[in-house]
XYZ file of C-alpha atoms in Angstrom:
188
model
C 15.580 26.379 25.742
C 17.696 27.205 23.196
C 16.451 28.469 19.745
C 16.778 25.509 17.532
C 14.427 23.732 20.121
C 11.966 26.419 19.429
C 10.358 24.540 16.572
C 11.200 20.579 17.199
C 8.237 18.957 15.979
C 8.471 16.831 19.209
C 8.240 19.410 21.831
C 5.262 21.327 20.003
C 2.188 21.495 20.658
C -1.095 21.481 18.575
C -0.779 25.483 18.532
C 2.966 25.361 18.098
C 2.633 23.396 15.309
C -0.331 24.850 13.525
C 1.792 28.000 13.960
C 4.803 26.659 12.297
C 2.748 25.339 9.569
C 2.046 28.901 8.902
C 4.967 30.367 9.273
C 6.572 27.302 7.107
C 3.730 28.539 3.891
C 4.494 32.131 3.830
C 8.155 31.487 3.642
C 7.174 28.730 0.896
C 9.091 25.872 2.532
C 6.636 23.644 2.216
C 8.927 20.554 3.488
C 8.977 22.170 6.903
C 5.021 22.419 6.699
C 4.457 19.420 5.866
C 6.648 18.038 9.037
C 4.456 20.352 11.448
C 0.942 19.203 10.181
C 1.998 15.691 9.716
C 2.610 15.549 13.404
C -0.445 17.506 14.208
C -2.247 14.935 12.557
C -0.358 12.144 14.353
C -1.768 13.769 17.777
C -4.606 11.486 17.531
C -5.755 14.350 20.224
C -8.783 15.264 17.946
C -10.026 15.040 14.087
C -8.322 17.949 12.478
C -10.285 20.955 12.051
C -11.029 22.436 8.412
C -7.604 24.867 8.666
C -5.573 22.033 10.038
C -6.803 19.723 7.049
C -6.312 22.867 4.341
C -3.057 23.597 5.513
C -1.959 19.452 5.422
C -3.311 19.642 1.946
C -1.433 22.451 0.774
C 1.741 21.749 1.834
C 1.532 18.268 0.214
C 0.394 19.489 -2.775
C 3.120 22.076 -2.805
C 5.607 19.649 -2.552
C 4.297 16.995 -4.450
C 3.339 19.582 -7.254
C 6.910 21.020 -7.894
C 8.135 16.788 -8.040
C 5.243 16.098 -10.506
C 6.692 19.546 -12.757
C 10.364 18.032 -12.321
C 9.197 14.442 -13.595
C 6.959 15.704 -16.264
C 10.216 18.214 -17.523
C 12.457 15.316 -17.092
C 9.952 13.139 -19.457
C 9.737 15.538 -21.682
C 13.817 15.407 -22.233
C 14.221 12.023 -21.872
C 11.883 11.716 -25.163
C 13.795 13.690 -26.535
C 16.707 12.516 -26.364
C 16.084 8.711 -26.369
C 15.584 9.477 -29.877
C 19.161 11.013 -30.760
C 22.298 9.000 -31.389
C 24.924 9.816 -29.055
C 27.506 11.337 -31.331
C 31.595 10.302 -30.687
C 32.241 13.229 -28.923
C 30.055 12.801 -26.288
C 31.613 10.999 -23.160
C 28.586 9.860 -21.432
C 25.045 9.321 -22.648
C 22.687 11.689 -21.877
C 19.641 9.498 -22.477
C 21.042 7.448 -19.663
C 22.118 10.387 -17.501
C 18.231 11.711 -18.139
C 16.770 8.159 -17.218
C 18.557 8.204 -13.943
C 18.277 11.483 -12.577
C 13.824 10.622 -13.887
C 14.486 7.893 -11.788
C 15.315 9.513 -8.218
C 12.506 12.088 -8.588
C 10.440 8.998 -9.245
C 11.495 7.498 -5.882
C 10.939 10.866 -3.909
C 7.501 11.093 -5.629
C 6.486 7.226 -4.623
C 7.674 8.348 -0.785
C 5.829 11.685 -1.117
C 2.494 9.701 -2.293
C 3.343 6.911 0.249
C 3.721 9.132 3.243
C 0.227 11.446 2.568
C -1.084 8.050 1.872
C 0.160 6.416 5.083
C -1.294 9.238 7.375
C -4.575 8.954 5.895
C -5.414 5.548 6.337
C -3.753 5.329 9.443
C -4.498 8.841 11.492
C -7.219 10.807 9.713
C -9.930 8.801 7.839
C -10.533 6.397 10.883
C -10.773 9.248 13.295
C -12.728 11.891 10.781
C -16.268 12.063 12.863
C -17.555 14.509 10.173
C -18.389 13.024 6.467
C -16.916 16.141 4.823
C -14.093 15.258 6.467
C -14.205 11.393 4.981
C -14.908 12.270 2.061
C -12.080 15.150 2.066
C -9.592 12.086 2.870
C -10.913 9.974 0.273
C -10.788 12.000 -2.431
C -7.464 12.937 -1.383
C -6.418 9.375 -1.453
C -7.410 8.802 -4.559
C -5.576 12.338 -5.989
C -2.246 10.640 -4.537
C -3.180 7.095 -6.121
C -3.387 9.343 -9.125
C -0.427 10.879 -8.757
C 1.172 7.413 -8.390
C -0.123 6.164 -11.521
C 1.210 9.332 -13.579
C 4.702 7.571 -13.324
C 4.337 4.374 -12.582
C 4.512 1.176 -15.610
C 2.493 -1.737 -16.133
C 1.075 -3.404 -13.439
C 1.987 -0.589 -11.319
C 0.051 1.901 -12.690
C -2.905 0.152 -12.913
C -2.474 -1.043 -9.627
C -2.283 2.559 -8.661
C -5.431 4.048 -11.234
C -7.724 0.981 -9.566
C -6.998 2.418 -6.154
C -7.596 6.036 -7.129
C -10.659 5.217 -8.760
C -11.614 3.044 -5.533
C -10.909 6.192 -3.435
C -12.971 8.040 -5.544
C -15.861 6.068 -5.179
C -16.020 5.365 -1.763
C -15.944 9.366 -1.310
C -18.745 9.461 -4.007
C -20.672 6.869 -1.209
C -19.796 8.235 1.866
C -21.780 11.989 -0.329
C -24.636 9.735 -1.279
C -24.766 7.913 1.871
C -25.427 11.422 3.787
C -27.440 12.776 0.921
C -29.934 10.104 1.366
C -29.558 10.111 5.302
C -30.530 14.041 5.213
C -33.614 13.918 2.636
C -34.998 11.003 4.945
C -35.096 13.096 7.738
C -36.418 16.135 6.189
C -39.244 14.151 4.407
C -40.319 13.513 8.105
């Protein structure tokens, strides 16, 4: 086996993987993290346990946190300079330039979102046996939606904020749902 095969996500297994999720946060390349868990979670072998959900949280939020710093710097500079006239000597306009280059972090953000979004409803919150574990993934969800609607326009973003706010709530249930399930059985 040659070295490069060493850590391909598809001939790893749970340990491998948890491993190079590891390895992948204390070199802070949180890409490469979020490849290992996202498979681990794909294993469908068992519900993640609370370090394999932690470390699939952090190394979204890692990456999703320096894209939400890029788009809120960009913002800040397109306002900026969507309110200067570009002068004769300039040969492009920067406003434009700004808008653009706001415009691909935008699309890496929607994938980001879309991808943790994605897993959840598709590999974690339907197999999650334990309700701190549903209501981990729903609150999650909804910190995505959120994360969504910090961009997005219009329809979009309310779109987004509805679904954030619905993710939100059904964690809030799926609390008050065991709440009440627990007090009924110690009033017994």
């Amino acid at each position: 086996m040659c070295s490069s095969d060493l850590f391909n996500p598809v001939t790893m297994n749970r340990e491998a993987l948890v491993f190079k999720a590891k390895l992948a946060e204390q070199a802070e390349r949180y890409e490469d993290m979020v490849i290992a868990m996202k498979e681990v979670a794909m294993l469908q072998e068992k519900e993640l346990t609370v370090e394999e959900r932690n470390l699939l949280s952090v190394a979204y939020k890692n990456v999703i946190g320096a894209k939400r710093a890029s788009w809120r710097v960009l913002h800040s500079i397109e306002m900026r300079e969507q309110d200067k006239a570009p002068s004769e000597s300039e040969v492009f306009n920067k406003h434009a330039a700004v808008v653009a280059y706001k415009a691909t972090v935008e699309d890496e953000l929607e994938k980001v979102c879309q991808d943790v979004l994605d897993l959840i409803k598709n590999h974690l919150v339907g197999s999650a046996t334990s309700t701190e574990s549903v209501v981990y993934y729903h609150k999650m969800s909804g910190d995505y939606y959120r994360y969504l609607a910090e961009f997005k326009k219009d329809s979009d973003k309310d779109a987004a904020s509805q679904k954030a706010k619905e993710a939100y709530d059904e964690a809030k249930r799926s609390e008050e749902h065991t709440s009440e399930l627990q007090s009924r059985i110690g009033s017994r």
